[in-house]
mmCIF file of C-alpha atoms and ligand atoms in Angstrom:
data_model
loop_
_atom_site.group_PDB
_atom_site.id
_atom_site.type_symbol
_atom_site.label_atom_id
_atom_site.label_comp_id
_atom_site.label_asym_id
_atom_site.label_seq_id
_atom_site.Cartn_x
_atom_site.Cartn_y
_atom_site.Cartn_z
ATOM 1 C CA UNK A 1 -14.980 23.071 -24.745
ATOM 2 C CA UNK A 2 -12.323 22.265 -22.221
ATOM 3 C CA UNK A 3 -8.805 23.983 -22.079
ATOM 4 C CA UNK A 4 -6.066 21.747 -23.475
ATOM 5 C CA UNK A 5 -3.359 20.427 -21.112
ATOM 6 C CA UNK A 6 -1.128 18.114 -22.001
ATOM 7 C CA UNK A 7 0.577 15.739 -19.965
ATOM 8 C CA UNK A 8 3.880 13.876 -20.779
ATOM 9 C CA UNK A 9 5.331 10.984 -19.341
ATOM 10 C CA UNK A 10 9.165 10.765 -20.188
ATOM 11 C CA UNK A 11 10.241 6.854 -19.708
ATOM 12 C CA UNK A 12 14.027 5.513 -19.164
ATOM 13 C CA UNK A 13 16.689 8.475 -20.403
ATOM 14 C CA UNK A 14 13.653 11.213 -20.502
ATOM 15 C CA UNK A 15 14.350 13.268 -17.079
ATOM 16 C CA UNK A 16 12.933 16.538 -18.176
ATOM 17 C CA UNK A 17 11.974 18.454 -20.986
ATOM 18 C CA UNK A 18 13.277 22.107 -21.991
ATOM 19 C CA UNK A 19 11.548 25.586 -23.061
ATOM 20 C CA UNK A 20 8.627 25.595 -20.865
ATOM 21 C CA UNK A 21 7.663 29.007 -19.744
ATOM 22 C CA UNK A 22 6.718 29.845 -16.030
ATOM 23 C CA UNK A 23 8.071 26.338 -15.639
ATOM 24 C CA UNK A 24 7.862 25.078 -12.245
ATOM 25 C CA UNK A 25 8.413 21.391 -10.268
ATOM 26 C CA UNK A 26 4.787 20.935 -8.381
ATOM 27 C CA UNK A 27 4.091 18.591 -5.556
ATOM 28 C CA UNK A 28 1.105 16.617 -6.197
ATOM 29 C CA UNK A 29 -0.526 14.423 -3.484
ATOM 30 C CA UNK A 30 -3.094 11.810 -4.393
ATOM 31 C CA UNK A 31 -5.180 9.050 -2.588
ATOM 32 C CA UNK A 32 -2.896 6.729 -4.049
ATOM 33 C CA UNK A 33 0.628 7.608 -2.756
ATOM 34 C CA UNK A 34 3.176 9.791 -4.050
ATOM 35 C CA UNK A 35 3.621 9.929 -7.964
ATOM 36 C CA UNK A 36 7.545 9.006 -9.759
ATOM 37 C CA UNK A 37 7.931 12.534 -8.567
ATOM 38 C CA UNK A 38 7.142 16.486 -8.338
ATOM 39 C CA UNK A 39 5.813 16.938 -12.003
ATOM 40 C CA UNK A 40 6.885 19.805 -14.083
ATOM 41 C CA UNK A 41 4.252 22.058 -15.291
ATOM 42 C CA UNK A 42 4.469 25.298 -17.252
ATOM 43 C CA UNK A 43 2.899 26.772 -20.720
ATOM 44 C CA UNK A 44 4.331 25.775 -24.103
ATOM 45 C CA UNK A 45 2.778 28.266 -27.235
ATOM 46 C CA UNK A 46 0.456 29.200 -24.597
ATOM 47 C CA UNK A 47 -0.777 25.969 -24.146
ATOM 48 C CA UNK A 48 -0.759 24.255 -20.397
ATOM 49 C CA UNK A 49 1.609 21.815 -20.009
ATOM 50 C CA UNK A 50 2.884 18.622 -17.089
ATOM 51 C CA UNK A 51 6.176 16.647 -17.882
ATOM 52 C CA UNK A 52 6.659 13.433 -15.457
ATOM 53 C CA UNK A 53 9.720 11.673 -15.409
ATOM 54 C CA UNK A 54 8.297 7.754 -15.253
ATOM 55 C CA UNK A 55 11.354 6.594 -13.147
ATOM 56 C CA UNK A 56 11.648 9.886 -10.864
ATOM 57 C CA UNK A 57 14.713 11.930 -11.729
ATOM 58 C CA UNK A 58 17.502 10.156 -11.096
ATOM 59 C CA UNK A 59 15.982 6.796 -11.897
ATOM 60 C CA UNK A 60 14.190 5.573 -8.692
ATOM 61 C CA UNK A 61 11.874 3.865 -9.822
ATOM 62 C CA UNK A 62 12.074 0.021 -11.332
ATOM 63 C CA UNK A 63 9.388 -0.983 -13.709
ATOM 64 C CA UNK A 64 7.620 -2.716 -11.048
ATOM 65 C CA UNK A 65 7.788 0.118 -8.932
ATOM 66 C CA UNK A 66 6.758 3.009 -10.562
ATOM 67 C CA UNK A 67 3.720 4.452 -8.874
ATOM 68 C CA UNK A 68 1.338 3.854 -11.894
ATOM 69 C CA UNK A 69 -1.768 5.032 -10.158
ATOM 70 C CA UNK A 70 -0.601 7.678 -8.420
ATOM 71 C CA UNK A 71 0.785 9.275 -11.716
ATOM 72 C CA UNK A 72 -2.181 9.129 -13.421
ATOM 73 C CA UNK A 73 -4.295 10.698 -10.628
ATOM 74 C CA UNK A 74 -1.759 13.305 -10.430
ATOM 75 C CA UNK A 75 -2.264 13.850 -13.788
ATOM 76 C CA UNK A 76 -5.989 13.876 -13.856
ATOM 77 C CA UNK A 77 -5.997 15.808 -10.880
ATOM 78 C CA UNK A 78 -3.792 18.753 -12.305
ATOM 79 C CA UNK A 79 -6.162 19.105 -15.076
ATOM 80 C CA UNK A 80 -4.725 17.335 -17.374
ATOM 81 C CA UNK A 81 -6.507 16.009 -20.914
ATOM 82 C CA UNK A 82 -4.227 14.402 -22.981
ATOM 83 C CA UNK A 83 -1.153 12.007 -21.864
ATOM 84 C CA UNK A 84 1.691 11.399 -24.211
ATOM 85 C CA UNK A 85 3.615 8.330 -23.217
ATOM 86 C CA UNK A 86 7.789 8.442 -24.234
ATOM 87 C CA UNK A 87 9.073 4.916 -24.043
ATOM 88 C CA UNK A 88 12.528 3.187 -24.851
ATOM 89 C CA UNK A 89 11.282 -0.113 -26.332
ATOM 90 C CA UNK A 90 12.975 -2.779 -28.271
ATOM 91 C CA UNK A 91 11.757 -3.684 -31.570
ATOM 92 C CA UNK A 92 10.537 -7.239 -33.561
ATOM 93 C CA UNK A 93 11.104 -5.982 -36.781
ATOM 94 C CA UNK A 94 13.807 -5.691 -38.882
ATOM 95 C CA UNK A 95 12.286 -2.192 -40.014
ATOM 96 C CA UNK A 96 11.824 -0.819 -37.215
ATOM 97 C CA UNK A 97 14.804 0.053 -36.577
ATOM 98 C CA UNK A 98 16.817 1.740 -33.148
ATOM 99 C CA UNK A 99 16.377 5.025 -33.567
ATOM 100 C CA UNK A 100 12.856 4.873 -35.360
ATOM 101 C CA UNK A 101 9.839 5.882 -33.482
ATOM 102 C CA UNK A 102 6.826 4.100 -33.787
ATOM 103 C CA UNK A 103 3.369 5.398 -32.249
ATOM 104 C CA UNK A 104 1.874 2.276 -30.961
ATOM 105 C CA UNK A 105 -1.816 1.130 -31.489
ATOM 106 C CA UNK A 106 -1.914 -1.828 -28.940
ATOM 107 C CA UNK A 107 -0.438 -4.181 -26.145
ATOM 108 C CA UNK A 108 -0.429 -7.240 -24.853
ATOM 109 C CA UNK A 109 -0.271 -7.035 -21.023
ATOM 110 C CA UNK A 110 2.198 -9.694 -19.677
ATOM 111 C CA UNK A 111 2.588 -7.640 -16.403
ATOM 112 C CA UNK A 112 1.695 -9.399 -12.886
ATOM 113 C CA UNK A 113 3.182 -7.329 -9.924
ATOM 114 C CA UNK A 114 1.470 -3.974 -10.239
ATOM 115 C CA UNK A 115 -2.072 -2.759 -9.110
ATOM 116 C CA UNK A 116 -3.836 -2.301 -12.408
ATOM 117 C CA UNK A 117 -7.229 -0.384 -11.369
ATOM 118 C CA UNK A 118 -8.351 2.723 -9.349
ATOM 119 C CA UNK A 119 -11.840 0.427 -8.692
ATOM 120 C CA UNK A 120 -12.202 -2.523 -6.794
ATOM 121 C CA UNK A 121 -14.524 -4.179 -3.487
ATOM 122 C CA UNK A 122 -16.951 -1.022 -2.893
ATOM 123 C CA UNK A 123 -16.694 0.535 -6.050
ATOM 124 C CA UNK A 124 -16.686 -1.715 -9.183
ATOM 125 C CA UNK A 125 -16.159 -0.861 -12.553
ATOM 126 C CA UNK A 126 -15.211 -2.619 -16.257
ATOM 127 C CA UNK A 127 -13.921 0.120 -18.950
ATOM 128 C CA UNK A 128 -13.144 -0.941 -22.462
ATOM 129 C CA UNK A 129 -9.592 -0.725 -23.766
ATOM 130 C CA UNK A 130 -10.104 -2.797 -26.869
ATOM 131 C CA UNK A 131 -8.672 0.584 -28.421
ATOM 132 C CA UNK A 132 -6.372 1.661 -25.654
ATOM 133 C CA UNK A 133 -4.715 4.516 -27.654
ATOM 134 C CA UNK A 134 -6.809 7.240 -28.372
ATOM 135 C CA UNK A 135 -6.693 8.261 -32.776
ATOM 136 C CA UNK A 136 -6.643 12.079 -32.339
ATOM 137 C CA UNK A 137 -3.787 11.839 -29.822
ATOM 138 C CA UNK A 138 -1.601 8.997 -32.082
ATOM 139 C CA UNK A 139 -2.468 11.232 -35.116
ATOM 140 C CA UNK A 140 -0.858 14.437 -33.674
ATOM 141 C CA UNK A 141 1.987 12.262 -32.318
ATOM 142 C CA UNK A 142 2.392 11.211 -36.367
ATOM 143 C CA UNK A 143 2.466 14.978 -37.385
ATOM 144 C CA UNK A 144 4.742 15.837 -34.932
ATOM 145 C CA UNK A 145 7.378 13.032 -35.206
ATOM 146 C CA UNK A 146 7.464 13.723 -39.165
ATOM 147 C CA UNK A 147 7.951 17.339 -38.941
ATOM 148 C CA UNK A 148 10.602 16.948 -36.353
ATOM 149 C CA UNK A 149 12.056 14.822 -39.450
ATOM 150 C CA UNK A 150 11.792 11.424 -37.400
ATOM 151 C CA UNK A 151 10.963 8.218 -39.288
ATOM 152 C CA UNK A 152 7.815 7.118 -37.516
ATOM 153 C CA UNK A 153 5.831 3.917 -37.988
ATOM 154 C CA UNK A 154 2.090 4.092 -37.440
ATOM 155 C CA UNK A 155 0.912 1.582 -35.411
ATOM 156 C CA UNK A 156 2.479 -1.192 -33.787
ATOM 157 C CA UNK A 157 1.899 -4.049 -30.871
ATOM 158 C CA UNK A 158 3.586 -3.118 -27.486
ATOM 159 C CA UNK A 159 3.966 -6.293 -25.577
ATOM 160 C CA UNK A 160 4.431 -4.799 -21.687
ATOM 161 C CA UNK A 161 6.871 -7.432 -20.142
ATOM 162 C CA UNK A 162 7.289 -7.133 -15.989
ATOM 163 C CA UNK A 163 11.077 -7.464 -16.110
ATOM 164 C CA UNK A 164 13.536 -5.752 -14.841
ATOM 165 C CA UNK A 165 15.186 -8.592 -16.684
ATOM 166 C CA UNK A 166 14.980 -8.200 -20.108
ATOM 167 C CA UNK A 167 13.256 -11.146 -22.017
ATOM 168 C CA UNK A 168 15.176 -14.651 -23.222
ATOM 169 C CA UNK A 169 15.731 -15.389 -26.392
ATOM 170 C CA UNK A 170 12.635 -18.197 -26.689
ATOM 171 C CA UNK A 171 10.123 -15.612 -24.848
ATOM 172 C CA UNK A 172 11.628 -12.974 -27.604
ATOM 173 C CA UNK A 173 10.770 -15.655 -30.620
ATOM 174 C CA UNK A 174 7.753 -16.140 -29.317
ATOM 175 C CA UNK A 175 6.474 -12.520 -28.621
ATOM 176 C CA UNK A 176 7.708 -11.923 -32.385
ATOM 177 C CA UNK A 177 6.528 -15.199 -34.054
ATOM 178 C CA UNK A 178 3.845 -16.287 -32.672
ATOM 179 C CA UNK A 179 2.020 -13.664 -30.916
ATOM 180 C CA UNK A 180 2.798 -10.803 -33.626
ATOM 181 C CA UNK A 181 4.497 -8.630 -30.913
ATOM 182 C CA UNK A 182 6.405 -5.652 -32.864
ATOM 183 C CA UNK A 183 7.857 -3.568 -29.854
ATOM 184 C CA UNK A 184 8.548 -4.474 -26.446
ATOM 185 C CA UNK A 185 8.852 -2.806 -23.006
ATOM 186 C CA UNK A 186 8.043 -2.755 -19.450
ATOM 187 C CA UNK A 187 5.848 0.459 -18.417
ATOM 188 C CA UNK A 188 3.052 0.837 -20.877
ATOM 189 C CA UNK A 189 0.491 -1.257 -18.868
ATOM 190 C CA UNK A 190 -1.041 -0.463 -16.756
ATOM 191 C CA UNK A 191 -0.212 2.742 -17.193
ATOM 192 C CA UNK A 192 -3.052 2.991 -20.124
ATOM 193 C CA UNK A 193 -5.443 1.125 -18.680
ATOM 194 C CA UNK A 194 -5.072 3.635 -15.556
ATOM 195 C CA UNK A 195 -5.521 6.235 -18.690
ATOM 196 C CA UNK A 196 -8.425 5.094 -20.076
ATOM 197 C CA UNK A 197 -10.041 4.402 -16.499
ATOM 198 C CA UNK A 198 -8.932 8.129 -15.815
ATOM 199 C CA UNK A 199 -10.757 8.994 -18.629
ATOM 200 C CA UNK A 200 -7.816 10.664 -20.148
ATOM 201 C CA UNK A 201 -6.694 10.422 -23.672
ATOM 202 C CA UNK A 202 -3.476 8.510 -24.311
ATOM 203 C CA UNK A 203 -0.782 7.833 -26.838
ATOM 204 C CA UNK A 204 2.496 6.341 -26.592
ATOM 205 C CA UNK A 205 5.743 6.764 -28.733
ATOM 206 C CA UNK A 206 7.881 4.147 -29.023
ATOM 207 C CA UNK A 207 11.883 4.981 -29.091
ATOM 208 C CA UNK A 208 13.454 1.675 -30.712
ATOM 209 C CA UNK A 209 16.845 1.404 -29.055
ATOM 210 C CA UNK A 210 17.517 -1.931 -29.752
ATOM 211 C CA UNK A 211 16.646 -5.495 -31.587
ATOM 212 C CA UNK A 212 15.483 -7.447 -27.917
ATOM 213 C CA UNK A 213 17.454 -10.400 -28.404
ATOM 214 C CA UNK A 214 15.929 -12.164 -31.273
ATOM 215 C CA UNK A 215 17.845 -10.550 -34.051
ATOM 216 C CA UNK A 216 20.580 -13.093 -35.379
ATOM 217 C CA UNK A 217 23.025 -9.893 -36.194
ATOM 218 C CA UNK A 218 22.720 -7.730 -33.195
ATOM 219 C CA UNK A 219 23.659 -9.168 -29.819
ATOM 220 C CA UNK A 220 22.066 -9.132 -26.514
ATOM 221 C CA UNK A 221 20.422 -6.401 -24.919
ATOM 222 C CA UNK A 222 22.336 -3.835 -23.707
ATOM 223 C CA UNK A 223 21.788 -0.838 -21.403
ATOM 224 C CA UNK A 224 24.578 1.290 -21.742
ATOM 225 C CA UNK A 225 23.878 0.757 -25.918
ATOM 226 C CA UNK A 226 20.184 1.756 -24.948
ATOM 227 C CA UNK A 227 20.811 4.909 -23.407
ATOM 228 C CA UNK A 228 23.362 5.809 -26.230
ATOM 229 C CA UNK A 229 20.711 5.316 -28.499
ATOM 230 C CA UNK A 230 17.854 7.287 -26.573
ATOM 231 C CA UNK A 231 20.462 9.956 -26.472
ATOM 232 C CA UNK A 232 21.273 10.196 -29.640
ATOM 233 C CA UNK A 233 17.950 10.913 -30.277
ATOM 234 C CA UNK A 234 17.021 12.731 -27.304
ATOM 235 C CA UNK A 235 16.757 16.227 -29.930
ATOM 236 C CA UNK A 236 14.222 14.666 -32.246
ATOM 237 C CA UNK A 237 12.562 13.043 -28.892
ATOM 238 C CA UNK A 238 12.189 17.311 -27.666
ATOM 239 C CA UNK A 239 11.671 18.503 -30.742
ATOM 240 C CA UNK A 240 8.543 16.109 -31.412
ATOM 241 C CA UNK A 241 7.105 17.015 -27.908
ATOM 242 C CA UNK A 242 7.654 20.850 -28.956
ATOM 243 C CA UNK A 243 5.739 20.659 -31.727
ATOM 244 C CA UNK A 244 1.871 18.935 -30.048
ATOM 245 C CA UNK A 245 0.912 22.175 -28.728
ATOM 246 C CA UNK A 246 0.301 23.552 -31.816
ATOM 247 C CA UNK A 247 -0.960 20.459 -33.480
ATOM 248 C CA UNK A 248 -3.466 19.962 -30.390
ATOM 249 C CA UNK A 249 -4.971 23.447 -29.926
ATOM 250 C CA UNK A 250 -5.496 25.818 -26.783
ATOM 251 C CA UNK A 251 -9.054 24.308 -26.348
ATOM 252 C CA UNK A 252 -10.102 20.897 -27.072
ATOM 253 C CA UNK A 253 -13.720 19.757 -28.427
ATOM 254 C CA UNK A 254 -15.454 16.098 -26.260
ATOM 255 C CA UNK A 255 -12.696 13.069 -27.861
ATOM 256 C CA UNK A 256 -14.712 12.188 -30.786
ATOM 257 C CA UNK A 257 -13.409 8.183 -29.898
ATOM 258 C CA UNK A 258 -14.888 8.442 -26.203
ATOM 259 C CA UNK A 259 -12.086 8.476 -24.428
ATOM 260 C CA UNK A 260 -13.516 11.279 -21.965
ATOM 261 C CA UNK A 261 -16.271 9.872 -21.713
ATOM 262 C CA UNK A 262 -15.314 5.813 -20.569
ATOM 263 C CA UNK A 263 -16.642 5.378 -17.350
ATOM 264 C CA UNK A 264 -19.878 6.979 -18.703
ATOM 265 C CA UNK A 265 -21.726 3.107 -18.221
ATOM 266 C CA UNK A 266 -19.080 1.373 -16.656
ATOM 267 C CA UNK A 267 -19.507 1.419 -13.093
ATOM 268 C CA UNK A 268 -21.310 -1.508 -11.681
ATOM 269 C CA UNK A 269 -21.952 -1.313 -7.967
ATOM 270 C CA UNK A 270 -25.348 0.231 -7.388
ATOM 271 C CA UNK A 271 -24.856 3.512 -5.537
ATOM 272 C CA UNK A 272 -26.329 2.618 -2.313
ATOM 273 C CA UNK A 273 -24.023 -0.081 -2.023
ATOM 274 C CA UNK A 274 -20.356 1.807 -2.778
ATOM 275 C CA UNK A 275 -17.697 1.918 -0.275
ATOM 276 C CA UNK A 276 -17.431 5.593 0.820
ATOM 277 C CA UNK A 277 -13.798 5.406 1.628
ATOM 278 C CA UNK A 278 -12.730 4.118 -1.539
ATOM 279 C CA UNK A 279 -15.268 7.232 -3.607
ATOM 280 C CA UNK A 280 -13.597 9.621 -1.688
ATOM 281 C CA UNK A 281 -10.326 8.019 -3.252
ATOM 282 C CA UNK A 282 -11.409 8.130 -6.495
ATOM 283 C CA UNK A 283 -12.581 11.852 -6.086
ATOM 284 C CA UNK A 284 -10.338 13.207 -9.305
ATOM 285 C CA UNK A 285 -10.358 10.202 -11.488
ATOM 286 C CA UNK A 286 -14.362 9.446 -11.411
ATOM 287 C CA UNK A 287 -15.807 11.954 -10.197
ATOM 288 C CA UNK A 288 -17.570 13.148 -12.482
ATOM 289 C CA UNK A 289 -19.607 9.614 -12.639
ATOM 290 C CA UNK A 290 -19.515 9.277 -8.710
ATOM 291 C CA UNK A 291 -20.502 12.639 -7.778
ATOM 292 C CA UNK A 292 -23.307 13.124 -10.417
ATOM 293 C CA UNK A 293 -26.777 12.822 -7.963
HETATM 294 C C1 LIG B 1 16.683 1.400 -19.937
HETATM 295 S S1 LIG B 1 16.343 -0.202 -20.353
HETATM 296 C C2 LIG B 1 14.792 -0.810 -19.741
HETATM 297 C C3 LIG B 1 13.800 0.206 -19.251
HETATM 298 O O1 LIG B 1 13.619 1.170 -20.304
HETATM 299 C C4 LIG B 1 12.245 1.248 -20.598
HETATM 300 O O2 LIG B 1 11.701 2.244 -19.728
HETATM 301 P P1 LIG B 1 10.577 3.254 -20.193
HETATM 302 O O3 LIG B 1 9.468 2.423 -20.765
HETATM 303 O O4 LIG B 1 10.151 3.982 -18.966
HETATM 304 O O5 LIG B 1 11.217 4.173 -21.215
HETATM 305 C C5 LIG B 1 11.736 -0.153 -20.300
HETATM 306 O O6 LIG B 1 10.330 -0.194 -20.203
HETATM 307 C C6 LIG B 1 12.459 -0.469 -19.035
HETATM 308 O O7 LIG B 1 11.804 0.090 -17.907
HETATM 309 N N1 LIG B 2 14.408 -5.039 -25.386
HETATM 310 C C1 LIG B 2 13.726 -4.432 -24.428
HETATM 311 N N2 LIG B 2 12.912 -5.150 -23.615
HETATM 312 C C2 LIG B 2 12.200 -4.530 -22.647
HETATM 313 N N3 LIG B 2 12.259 -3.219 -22.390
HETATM 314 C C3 LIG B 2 13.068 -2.481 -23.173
HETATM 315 N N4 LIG B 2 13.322 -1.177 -23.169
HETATM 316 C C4 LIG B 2 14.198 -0.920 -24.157
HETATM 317 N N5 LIG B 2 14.525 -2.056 -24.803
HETATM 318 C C5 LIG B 2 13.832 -3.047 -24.208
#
C-alpha cells in the first residue's frame, strides 16, 4: 500500500485552492525546468495534498507555454499518486451546458508546439494511452461533483487545440460533426500523456464556460464571459476538490487499471545502450523501471 497524495492542477481562473492545513508554497526543481510555479502542498482530512496553478499565479503561462513536463515531474517527484486535472473547456453539445462539469474519458491531440515525452534518443519508450484517464480517479471525480450538487456528465471527448486563438467556426463544425468532439480546450495534452508516462493516475474535469463558436444562439467566444462563468462556479469547483480526500482514502491499493504500473514493458532501448544523461533526467518519473538491476 502506498500513502495517498493527491495532486491538482487548477487551469485558467483556478489560482489556488482554500482549507488546506499546514499549507505551504514549495519550490520544486526538476531536470526539466521550472514547473507553472511553487506548488501548494498541505493535508486535507489528513490526507497529503499539491495544488498547481497550470498558468502560474497570475497567468504566466500561455497554453503553449506551460511547462508540461516539468509539472508533472514535480508532481511525481513530491510523491504524488493521483492528478486531478481542472479545465475551462467549451462544449459541442447542446447539453452540456456552461456551467456543467463533465469528467472526460478521452482526447484527440491536435497540439504541435509542445514537447510531449520525458523519453527520447538514449532512452526510448512507447506507453499506452488508449485509456488516458484512469476509472477509479474519474469515478471519485463523479462522486464528488454530485455531492457538491454539480450536474456532471460522465464521459466525454476533449479535443486539445494549440491555440491561444480560439478555434473558427468550420474547425468548430468539424471537431463537433465530424470527429465527435464534445468539449474543447488547450492544456489537456500532453499533459496526460506526461501522466500516464509518469505513471501517475489522471482525471480531468471539464468546466463548460461556453458553446466554442458553433452554437447558432450563443455568439463568439468570449473571455471575459469565460471567466464570469468559471467564477460563478468557482464554489462548486472547491467544494468538489474538498470532497476526493475522503472519497480516495489515506492509503491507496496498486491502480487496479495499470496506471502505476505503465512503463512496466514499455521501455525499448536495451540497457547497455541508454544515454546516462538523459536516465539521470528521468530519475523521479522512471525510476523505478531504470533503476531496477
Ligand atoms: C480562459 S480562456 C482559454 C484558456 O482556458 C483554458 O485553460 P485551462 O485548460 O488551463 O483551464 C483553455 O485551455 C485555454 O488555455
Ligand atoms: N471554446 C474554447 N476553446 C478552447 N479553449 C477553451 N477554454 C474555454 N473555452 C474554450
Amino acid at each position: 500500500m502506498t500513502a495517498t497524495k493527491i495532486a491538482v492542477i487548477g487551469g485558467s481562473g483556478l489560482y489556488q485552492i482554500d482549507g488546506l492545513a499546514d499549507a505551504d508554497w514549495v519550490t520544486v526543481e526538476t531536470p526539466w525546468g521550472a514547473p507553472s510555479d511553487q506548488i501548494l502542498t498541505g493535508t486535507l482530512d489528513g490526507i497529503q495534498m499539491a495544488f498547481l496553478p497550470r498558468h502560474g499565479r497570475g497567468h504566466v503561462h500561455s497554453p503553449t507555454s506551460v511547462p508540461y513536463r516539468a509539472n508533472i515531474d514535480a508532481l511525481k517527484r513530491l510523491g504524488c499518486t493521483d492528478v486531478i486535472s481542472v479545465s475551462a473547456s467549451g462544449s459541442f453539445r447542446e447539453e452540456m451546458a456552461p456551467g456543467d462539469f463533465v469528467i472526460v474519458d478521452q482526447f484527440i491531440d491536435r497540439t504541435f508546439a509542445r514537447e510531449k515525452s520525458f523519453f527520447g534518443t538514449g532512452c526510448v519508450a512507447h506507453v499506452s494511452v488508449a485509456h488516458p484517464i484512469c476509472p477509479r480517479l474519474g469515478d471519485a471525480c463523479e462522486t464528488a461533483a454530485k455531492d457538491a450538487g454539480v450536474k456532471v456528465h460522465r464521459g466525454g471527448t476533449y479535443l486539445a487545440m494549440e491555440g491561444p486563438q480560439f478555434s473558427t467556426l468550420a474547425e468548430s463544425k468539424m471537431y463537433r460533426e465530424s470527429w465527435g468532439a464534445d468539449v474543447i480546450g488547450m492544456t489537456n495534452m500532453p499533459e496526460a500523456k506526461l501522466a500516464r508516462e509518469a505513471e501517475l493516475c489522471y482525471a480531468s474535469i471539464a468546466m463548460i464556460t461556453d458553446y466554442d463558436s458553433w452554437h447558432p444562439d450563443h455568439g463568439e467566444v468570449d473571455v471575459a464571459q469565460i471567466i464570469a462563468t468559471l467564477m460563478g462556479n468557482a464554489d462548486k469547483g472547491r467544494d468538489l476538490v474538498s470532497r476526493l480526500p475522503k472519497l480516495l482514502g489515506t492509503e491507496r491499493a496498486p491502480c487496479p487499471h495499470g496506471c502505476d504500473r505503465a512503463l512496466e514493458y514499455a521501455v525499448l532501448t536495451a540497457p547497455e545502450a541508454r544515454d546516462p544523461a538523459l536516465v539521470a533526467k528521468l530519475d523521479a518519473v522512471a525510476g523505478r523501471v531504470l533503476s531496477a538491476p
